[in-house]
C-alpha positions as a printed NumPy array, in Angstrom:
array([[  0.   ,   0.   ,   0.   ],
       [  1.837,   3.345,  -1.298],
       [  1.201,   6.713,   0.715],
       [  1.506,   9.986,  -1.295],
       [  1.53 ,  13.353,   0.113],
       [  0.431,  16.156,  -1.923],
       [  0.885,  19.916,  -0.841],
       [ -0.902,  22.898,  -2.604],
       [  0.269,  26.383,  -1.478],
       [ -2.278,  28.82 ,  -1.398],
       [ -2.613,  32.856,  -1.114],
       [ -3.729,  32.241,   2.847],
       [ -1.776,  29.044,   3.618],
       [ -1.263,  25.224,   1.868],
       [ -3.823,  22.664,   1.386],
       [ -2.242,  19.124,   2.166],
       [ -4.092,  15.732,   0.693],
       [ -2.599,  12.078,   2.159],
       [ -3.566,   9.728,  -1.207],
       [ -3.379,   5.841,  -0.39 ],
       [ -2.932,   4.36 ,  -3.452],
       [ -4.325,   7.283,  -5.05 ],
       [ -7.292,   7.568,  -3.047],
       [ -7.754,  10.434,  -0.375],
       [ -8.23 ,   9.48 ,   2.907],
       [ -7.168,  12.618,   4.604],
       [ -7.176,  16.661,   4.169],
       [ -6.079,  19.307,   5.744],
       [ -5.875,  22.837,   5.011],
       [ -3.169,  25.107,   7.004],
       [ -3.882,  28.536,   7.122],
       [ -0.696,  30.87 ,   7.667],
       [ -2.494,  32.68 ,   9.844],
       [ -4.283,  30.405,  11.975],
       [ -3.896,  30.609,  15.628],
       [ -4.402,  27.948,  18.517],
       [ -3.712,  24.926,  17.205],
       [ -3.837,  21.891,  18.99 ],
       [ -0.446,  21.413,  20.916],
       [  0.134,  25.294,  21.406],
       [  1.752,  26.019,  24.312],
       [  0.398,  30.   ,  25.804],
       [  1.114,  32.377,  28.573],
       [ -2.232,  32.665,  29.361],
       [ -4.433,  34.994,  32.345],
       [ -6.904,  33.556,  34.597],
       [ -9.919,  35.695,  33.798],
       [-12.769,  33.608,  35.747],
       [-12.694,  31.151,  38.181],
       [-16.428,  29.173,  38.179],
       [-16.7  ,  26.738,  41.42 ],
       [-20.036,  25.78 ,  39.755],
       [-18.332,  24.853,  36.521],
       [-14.918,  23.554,  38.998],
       [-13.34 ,  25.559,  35.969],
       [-11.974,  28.472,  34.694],
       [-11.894,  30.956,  31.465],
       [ -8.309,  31.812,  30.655],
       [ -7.471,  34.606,  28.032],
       [ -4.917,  33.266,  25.656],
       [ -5.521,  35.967,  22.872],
       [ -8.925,  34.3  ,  21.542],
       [-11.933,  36.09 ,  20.693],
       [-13.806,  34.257,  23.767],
       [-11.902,  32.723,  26.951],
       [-10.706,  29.289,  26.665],
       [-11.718,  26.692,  28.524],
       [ -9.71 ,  24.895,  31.781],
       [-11.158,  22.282,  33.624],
       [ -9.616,  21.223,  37.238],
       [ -9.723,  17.413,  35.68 ],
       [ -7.782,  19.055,  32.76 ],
       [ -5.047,  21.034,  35.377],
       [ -2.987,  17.268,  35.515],
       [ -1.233,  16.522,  39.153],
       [  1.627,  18.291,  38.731],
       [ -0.112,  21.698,  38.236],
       [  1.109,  23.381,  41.238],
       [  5.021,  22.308,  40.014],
       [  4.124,  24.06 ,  36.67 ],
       [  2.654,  27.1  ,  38.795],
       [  5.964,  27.869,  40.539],
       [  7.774,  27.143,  37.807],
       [  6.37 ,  29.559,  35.433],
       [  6.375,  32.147,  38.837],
       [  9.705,  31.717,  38.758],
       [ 10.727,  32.264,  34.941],
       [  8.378,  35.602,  34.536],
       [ 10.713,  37.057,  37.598],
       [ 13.522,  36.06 ,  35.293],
       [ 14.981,  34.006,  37.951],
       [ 17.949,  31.556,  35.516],
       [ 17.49 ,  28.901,  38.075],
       [ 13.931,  28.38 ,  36.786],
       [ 14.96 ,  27.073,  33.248],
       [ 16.371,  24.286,  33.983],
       [ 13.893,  21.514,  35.039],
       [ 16.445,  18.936,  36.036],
       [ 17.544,  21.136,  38.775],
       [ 13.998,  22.044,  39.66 ],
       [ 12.274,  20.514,  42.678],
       [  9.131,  19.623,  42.059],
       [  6.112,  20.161,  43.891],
       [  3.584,  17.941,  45.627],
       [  0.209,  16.237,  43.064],
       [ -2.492,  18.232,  43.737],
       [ -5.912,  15.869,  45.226],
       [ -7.602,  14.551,  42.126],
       [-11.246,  15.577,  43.479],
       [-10.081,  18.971,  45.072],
       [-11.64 ,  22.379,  43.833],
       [-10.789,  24.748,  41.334],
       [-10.035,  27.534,  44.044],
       [ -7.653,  26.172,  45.908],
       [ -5.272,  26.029,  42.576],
       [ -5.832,  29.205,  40.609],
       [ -7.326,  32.781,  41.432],
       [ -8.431,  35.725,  39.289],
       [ -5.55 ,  37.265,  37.625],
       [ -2.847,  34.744,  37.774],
       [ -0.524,  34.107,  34.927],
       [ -0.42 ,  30.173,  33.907],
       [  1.321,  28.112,  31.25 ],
       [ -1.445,  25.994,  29.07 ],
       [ -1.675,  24.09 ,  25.763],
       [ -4.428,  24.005,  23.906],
       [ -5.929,  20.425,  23.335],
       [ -9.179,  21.464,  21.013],
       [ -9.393,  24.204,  18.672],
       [-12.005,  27.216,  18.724],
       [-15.326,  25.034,  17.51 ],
       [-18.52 ,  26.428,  16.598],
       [-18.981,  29.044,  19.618],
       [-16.66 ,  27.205,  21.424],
       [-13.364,  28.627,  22.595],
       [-10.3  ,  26.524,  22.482],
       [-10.159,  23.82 ,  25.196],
       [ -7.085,  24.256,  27.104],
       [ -4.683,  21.719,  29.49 ],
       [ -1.934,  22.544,  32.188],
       [ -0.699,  18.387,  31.56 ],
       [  1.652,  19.806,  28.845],
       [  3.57 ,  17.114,  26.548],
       [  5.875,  17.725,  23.718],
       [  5.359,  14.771,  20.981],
       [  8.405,  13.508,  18.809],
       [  8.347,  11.138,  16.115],
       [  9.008,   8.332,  18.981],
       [  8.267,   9.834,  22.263],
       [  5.988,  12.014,  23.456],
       [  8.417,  14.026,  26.46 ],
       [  5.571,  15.267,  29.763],
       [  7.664,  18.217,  31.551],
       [  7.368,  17.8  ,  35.511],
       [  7.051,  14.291,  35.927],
       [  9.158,  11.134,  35.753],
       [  7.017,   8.008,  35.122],
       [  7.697,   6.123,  31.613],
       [  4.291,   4.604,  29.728],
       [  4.492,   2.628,  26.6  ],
       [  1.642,   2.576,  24.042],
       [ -0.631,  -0.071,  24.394],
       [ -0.725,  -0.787,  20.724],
       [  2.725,  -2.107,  21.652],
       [  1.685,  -6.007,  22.883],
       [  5.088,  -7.832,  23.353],
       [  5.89 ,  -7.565,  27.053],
       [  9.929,  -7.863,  26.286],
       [  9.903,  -4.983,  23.762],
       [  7.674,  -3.211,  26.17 ],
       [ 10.136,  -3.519,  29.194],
       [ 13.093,  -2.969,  27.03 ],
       [ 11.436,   0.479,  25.802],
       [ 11.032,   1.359,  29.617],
       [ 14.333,   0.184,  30.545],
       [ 16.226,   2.159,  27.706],
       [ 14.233,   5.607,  27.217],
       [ 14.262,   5.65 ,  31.781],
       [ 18.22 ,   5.348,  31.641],
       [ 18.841,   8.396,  29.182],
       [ 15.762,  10.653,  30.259],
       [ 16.686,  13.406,  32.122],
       [ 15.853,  14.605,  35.463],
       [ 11.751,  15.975,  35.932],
       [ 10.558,  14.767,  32.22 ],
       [  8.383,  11.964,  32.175],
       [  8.024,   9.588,  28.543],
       [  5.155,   8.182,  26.829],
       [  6.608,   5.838,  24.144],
       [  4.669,   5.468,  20.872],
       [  3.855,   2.665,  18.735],
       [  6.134,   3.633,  16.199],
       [  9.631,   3.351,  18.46 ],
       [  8.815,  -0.359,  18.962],
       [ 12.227,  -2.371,  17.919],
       [ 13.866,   0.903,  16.995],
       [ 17.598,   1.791,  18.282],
       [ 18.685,   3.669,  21.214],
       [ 20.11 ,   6.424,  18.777],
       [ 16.939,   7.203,  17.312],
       [ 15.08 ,   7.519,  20.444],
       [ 17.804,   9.49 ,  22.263],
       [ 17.946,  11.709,  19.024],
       [ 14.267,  12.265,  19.259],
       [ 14.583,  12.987,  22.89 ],
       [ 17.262,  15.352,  22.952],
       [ 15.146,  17.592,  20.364],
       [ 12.101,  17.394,  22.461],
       [ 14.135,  18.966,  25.515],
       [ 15.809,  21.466,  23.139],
       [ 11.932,  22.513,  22.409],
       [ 11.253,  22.61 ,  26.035],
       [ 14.597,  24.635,  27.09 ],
       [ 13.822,  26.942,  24.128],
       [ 10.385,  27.817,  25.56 ],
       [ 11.268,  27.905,  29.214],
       [ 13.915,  30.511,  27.944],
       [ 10.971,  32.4  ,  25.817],
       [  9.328,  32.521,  28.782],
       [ 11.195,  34.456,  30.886],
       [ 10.46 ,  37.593,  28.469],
       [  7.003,  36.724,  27.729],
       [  3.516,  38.994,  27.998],
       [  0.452,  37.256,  28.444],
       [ -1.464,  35.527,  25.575],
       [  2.16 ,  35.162,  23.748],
       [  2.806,  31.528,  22.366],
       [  6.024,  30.493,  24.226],
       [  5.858,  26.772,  22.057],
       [  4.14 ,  26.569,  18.943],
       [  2.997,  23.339,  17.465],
       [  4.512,  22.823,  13.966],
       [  3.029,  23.238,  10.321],
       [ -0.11 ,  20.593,   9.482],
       [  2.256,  18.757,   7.041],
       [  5.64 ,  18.434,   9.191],
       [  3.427,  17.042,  12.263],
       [  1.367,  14.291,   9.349],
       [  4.713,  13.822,   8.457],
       [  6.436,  13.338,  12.395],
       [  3.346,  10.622,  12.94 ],
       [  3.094,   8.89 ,   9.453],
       [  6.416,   9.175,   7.8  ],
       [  7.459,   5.164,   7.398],
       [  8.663,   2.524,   4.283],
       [  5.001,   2.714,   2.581],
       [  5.473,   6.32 ,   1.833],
       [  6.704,   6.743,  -1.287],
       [  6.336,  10.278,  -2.664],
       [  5.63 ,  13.8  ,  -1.225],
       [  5.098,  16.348,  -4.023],
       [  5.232,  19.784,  -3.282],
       [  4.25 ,  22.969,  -5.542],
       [  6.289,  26.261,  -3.873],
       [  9.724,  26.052,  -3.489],
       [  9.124,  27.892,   0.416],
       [  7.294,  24.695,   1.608],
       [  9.62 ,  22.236,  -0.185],
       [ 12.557,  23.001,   1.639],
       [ 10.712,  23.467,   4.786],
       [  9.69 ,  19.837,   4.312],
       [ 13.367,  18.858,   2.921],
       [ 14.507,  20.029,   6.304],
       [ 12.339,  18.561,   8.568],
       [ 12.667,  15.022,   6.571],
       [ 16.777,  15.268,   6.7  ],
       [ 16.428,  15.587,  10.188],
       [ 14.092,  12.599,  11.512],
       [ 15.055,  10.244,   8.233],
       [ 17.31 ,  11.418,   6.232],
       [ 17.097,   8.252,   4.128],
       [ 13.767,   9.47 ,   3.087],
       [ 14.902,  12.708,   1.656],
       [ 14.902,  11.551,  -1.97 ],
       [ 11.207,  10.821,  -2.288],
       [ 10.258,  15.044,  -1.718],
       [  9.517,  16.474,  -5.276],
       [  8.37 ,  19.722,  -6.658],
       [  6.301,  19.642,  -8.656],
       [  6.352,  21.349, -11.824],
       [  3.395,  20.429, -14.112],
       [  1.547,  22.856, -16.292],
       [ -1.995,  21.754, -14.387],
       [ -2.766,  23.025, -11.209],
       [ -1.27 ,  19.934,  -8.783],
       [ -4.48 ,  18.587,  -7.283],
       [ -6.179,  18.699, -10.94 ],
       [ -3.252,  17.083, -12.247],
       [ -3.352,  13.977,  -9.054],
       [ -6.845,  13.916,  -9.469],
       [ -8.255,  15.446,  -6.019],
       [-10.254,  18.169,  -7.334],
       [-12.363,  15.219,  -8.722],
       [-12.325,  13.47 ,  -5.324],
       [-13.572,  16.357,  -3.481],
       [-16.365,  17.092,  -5.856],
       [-17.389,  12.934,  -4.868],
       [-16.755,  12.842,  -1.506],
       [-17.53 ,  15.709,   0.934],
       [-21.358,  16.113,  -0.833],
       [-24.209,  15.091,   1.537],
       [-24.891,  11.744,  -0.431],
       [-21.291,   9.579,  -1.641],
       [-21.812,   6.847,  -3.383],
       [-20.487,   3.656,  -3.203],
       [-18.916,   1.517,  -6.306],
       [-21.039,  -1.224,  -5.625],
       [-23.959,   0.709,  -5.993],
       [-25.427,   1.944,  -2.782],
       [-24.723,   4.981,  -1.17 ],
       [-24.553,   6.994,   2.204],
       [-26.098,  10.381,   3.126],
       [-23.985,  12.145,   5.603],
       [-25.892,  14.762,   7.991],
       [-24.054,  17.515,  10.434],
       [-26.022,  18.879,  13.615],
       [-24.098,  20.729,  16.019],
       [-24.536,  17.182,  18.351],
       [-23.711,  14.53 ,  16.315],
       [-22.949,  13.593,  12.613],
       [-25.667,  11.254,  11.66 ],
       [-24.678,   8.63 ,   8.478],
       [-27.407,   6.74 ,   6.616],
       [-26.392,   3.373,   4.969],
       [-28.858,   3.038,   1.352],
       [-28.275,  -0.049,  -1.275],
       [-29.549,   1.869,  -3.76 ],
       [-29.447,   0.019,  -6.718],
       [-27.683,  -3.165,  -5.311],
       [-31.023,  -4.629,  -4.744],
       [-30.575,  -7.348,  -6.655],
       [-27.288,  -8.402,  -6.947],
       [-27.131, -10.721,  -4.374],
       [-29.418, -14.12 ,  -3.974],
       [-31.722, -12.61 ,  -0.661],
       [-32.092,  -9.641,   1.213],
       [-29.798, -10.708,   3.768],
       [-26.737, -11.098,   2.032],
       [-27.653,  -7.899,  -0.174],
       [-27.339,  -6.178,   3.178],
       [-24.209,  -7.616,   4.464],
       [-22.258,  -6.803,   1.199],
       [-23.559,  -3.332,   1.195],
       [-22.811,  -2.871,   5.081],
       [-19.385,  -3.993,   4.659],
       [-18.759,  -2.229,   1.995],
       [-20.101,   1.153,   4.094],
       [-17.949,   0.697,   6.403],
       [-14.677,   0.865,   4.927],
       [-15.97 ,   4.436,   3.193],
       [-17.275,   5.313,   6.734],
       [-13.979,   4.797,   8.326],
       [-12.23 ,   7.217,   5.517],
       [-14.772,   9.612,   5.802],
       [-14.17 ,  10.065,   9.284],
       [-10.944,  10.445,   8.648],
       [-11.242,  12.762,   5.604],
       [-14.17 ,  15.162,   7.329],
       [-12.15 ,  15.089,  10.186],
       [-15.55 ,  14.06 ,  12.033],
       [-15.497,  13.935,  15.692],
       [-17.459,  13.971,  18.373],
       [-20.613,  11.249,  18.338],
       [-21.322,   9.272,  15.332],
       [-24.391,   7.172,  14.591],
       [-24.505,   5.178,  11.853],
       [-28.324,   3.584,  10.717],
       [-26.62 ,   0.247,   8.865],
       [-29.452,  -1.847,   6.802],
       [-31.06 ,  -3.922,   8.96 ],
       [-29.979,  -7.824,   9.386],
       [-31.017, -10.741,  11.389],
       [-28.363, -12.624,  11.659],
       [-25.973, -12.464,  15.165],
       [-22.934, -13.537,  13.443],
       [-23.171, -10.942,  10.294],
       [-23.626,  -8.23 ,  12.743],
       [-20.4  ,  -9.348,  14.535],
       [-18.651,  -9.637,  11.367],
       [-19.871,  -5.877,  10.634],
       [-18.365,  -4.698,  14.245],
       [-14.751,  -6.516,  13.566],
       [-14.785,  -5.14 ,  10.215],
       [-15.618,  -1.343,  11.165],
       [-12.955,  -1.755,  14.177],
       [-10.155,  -3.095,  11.207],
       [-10.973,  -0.117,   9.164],
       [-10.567,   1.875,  12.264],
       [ -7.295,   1.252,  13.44 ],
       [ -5.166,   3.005,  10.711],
       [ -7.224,   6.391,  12.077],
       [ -4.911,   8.575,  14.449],
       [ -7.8  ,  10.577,  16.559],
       [ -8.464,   7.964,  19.575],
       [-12.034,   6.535,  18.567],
       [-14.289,   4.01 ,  20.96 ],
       [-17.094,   1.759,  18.524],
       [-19.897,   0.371,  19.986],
       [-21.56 ,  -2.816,  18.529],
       [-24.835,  -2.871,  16.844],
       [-28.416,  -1.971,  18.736],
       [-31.362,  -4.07 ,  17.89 ],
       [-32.274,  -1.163,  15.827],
       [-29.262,  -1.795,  13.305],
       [-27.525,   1.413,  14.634],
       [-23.628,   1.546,  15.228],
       [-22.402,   4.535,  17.651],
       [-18.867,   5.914,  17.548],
       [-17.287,   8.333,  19.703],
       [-14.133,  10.032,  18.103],
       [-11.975,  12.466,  19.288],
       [-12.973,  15.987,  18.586],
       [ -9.821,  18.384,  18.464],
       [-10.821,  20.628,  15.649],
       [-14.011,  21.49 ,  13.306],
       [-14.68 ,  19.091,  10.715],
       [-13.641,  19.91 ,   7.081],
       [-16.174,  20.867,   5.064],
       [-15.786,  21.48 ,   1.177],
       [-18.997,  22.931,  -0.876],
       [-19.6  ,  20.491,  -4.077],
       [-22.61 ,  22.291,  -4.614],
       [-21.636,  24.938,  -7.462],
       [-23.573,  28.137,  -7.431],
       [-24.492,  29.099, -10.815],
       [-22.034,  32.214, -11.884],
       [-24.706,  33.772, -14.219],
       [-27.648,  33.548, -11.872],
       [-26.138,  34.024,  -8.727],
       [-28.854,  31.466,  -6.809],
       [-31.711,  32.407,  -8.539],
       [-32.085,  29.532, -10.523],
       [-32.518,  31.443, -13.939],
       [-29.744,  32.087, -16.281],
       [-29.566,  32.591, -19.902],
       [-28.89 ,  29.801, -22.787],
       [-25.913,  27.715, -21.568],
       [-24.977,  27.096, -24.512],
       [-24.19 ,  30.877, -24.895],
       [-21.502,  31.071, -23.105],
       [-19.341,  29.624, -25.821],
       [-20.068,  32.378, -27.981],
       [-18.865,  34.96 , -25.053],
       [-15.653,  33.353, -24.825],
       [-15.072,  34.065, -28.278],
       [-16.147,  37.042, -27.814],
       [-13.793,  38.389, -24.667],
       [-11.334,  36.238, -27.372],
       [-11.508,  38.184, -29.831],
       [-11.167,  41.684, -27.57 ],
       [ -8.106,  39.933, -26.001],
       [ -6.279,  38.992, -29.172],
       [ -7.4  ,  41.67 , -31.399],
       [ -7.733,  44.765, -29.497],
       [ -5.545,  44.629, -26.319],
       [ -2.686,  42.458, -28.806],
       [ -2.212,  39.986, -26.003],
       [ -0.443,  36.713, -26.822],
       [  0.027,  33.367, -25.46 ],
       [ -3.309,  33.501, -24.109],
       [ -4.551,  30.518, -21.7  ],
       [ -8.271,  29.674, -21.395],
       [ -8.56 ,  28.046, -17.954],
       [-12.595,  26.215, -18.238],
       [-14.746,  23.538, -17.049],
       [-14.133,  19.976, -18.646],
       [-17.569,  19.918, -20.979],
       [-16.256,  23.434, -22.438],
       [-12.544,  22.002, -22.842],
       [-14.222,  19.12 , -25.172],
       [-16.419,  21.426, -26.883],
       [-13.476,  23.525, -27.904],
       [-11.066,  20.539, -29.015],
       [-13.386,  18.4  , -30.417],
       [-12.95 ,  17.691, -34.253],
       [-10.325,  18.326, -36.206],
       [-11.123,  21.362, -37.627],
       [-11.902,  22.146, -33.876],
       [-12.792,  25.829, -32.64 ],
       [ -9.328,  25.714, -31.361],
       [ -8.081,  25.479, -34.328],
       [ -9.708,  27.608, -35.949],
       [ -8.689,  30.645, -33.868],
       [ -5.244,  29.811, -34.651],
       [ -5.97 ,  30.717, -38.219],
       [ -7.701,  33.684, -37.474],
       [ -5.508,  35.534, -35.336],
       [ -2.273,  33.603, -35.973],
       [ -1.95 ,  32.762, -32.607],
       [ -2.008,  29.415, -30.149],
       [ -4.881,  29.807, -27.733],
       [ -3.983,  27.344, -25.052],
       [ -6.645,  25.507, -23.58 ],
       [ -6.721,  24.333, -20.162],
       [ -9.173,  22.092, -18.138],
       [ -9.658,  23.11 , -14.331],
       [-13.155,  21.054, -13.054],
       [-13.295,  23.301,  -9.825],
       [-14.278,  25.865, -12.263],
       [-18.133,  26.167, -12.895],
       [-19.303,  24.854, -16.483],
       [-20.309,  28.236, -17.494],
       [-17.381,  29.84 , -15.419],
       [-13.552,  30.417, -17.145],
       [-10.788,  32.499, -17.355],
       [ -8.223,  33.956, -19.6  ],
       [ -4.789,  33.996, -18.489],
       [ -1.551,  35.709, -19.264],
       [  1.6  ,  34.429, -20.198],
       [  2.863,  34.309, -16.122],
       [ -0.35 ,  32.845, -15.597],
       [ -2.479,  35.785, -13.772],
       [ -5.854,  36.673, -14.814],
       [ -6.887,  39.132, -17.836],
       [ -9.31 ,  41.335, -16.421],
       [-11.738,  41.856, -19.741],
       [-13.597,  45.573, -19.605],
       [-15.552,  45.485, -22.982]])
């Protein structure tokens, strides 16, 4: 199974698509200006404390307060409290935590008020972004993750990943990473440093720290609501938790982003280096990998499915709601019961990368087709919970009600991506009226014939929708052709199926936009 990374930089930011085998199963789109992201580490204020709530509102720079439970503070809380007392009175003895003396756990059913008061200055990392109404849901546990390890400042216990099952891999892991960690940083060791060396894992560790040191010395300077550790870019951190032999390519179209990605891949696996590409194709790079087509097919309210059902996929602001249809896969199986087992099975696998894609979280029901049978509804669980486990966000599935209904709970960090396939219609606007489509041929010509005639542009580029890109190539005397003999010029054409099918646009030779005034 091949793993492609694709990475589209745009005016605001980059849009990054994870293809497996050339189908997308995840997207993300990084704005440059985006702010608390989950993994930020703030200076934040305590602006309410709410003994109703046992929480408090803290003002990390966000349009509303964020969010602190006391469940959320972590048992260490009152070592992170003096600590960051002591770096904002630019005491040096605060930055380094191995000569730190830690503090006493605070009681895991105490009260918010007897940890923080109006006013105070606290460090926090944000754990869900700004949803909805929602401010960002903030944490004083703080963690630092690395490709292998995940480093927890003021503690010293070592976990292991429970994905990792041999016991003698798991107590060589502990007995390793607790020899070289230093003094007041606890470890949680992912899945991915199972069997790996003790120079990878001290390599990852020693950059962690580095982070940590480099923040703790930020700190000392800091103003409330400034980020004293910022989470990295979208595509370096896909890259830090999926980067392994199956991937294969990551293709990148601005020269900025390439070497930013060059860099970060020469320093966690350099052997990997080779496989980053820029890309330099005359299409646009997601029309030329095929993902403009993949969004139009897959974030709509109804996807269908190649064996000929479909789903409809609702948002509320509770729950995501999925309805499983066989459609016209009736009768393509001897009875009704095994017509709904292959379509069920089949929904599932697009269910799992559609959680994965949307970026769903939160509670999902799904409404399978109904089936009688005990042991086809098991096989339905085991197969959703195999689809599952290649999805990052941590995700509980419960079997199937007597109703046929399948509930999942996945972990909500961020709003779920949402891409309109609907187009509007550029002549009407909405109204649902617009003039002759097949008009709109006969402007092009026309804003042609301004462009090459009166204004003496050349190398012209007509970017249009793929039924208009047929029309003007078909034949071959084709209407392409024929401009060449009329204005002794190549008109190049070139398909773009985000565009409308009565929307397009003339280009320049640098490719920018020819305004037409007529």
């Amino acid at each position: 199974m091949s793993n492609e990374l694709v990475i589209n930089s745009t005016q605001n930011g980059c849009r990054i698509a994870l293809l497996k085998d050339k189908s997308l199963v995840e997207f993300h789109y990084d704005e440059s200006g985006n702010q608390f992201t989950v993994g930020d580490i703030y200076l934040g204020t305590v602006k309410k404390v709410i003994p109703g709530l046992n929480a408090a509102f803290i003002d990390i720079g966000y349009e509303k307060d964020a969010f602190l439970h006391y469940l959320d503070l972590g048992p260490q809380v009152s070592s992170l409290n003096k600590f960051t007392k002591l770096a904002l009175s630019k005491k040096n003895t605060a930055l380094k935590l191995s000569k730190f003396k830690l503090e006493s756990d605070i009681d895991k059913l105490g009260k918010i008020t007897q940890v923080l008061t109006k006013n105070q200055q606290i460090l926090v990392q944000v754990v869900k972004e700004p949803i909805s109404t929602k401010g960002p849901r903030l944490s004083c546990e703080l963690s630092i993750a690395g490709r292998y390890i995940v480093l927890v400042p003021f503690s010293n216990t070592v976990n292991v990943s429970k994905k990792i099952t041999d016991n003698e891999e798991r107590k060589r892991l502990v007995r390793l990473l607790s020899s070289i960690k230093p003094d007041n940083f606890g470890i949680i060791i992912r899945t991915v440093a199972s069997k790996k060396e003790v120079a990878e894992l001290d390599k990852d560790l020693r950059n962690l720290v580095e982070i940590w040191e480099n923040g703790a010395t930020k700190l000392v300077n800091a103003n409330p609501r400034d980020k004293v550790i910022g989470e990295m870019s979208r595509a370096s951190s896909i890259l830090r938790d999926m980067l392994n032999e199956s991937f294969d390519s990551i293709t990148v179209d601005d020269k900025q982003i390439l070497e930013e990605v060059k860099s970060y891949i020469h320093k966690i696996a350099p052997e990997k280096e080779k496989i980053v590409k820029q890309y330099n194709g005359k299409a646009k790079i997601f029309e030329s990998f095929g993902i403009e087509k993949q969004f139009k097919s897959l974030f709509g309210q109804s996807v269908s499915l190649t064996g000929g059902g479909y789903l409809i996929i609702e948002h509320t602001e509770a729950l995501h709601v999925i309805d499983v249809n066989s459609g016209n896969k009736s009768n393509a199986e001897k009875d009704q019961e095994a017509t709904a087992v292959s379509v069920n099975i089949e929904a599932a696998k697009e269910i799992a990368r559609q959680l994965r894609l949307r970026d769903m979280g939160g509670i999902i029901v799904i409404d399978f087709i109904d089936m009688k049978k005990a042991e086809n509804k098991k096989l339905l669980y085991d197969k959703m919970k195999d689809e599952m486990k290649f999805d990052r966000s941590r995700f509980t599935i419960l079997p199937l009600t007597k109703f046929g209904l399948m509930q999942i709970t996945r972990q909500r960090v961020r709003p779920e991506m949402n891409i309109a396939t609907k187009e509007k219609c550029p002549t009407c606007n909405g109204t649902g009226k617009i003039t002759a489509s097949i008009l709109v041929s006969d402007l092009i010509e026309k804003n042609l014939d301004y462009i090459l005639a009166k204004q003496n542009n050349s190398k012209v580029t007509i970017a249009l929708h793929p039924y208009l890109f047929a029309y003007f190539k078909k034949g071959v005397m084709s209407r392409q052709v024929k401009w060449f003999f009329k204005y002794y010029k190549w008109v190049k054409l070139d398909k773009d199926s985000s565009l409308g099918v009565t929307e397009y646009k003339f280009l320049n030779e640098v490719g920018d936009e020819i305004d037409i005034i007529v």
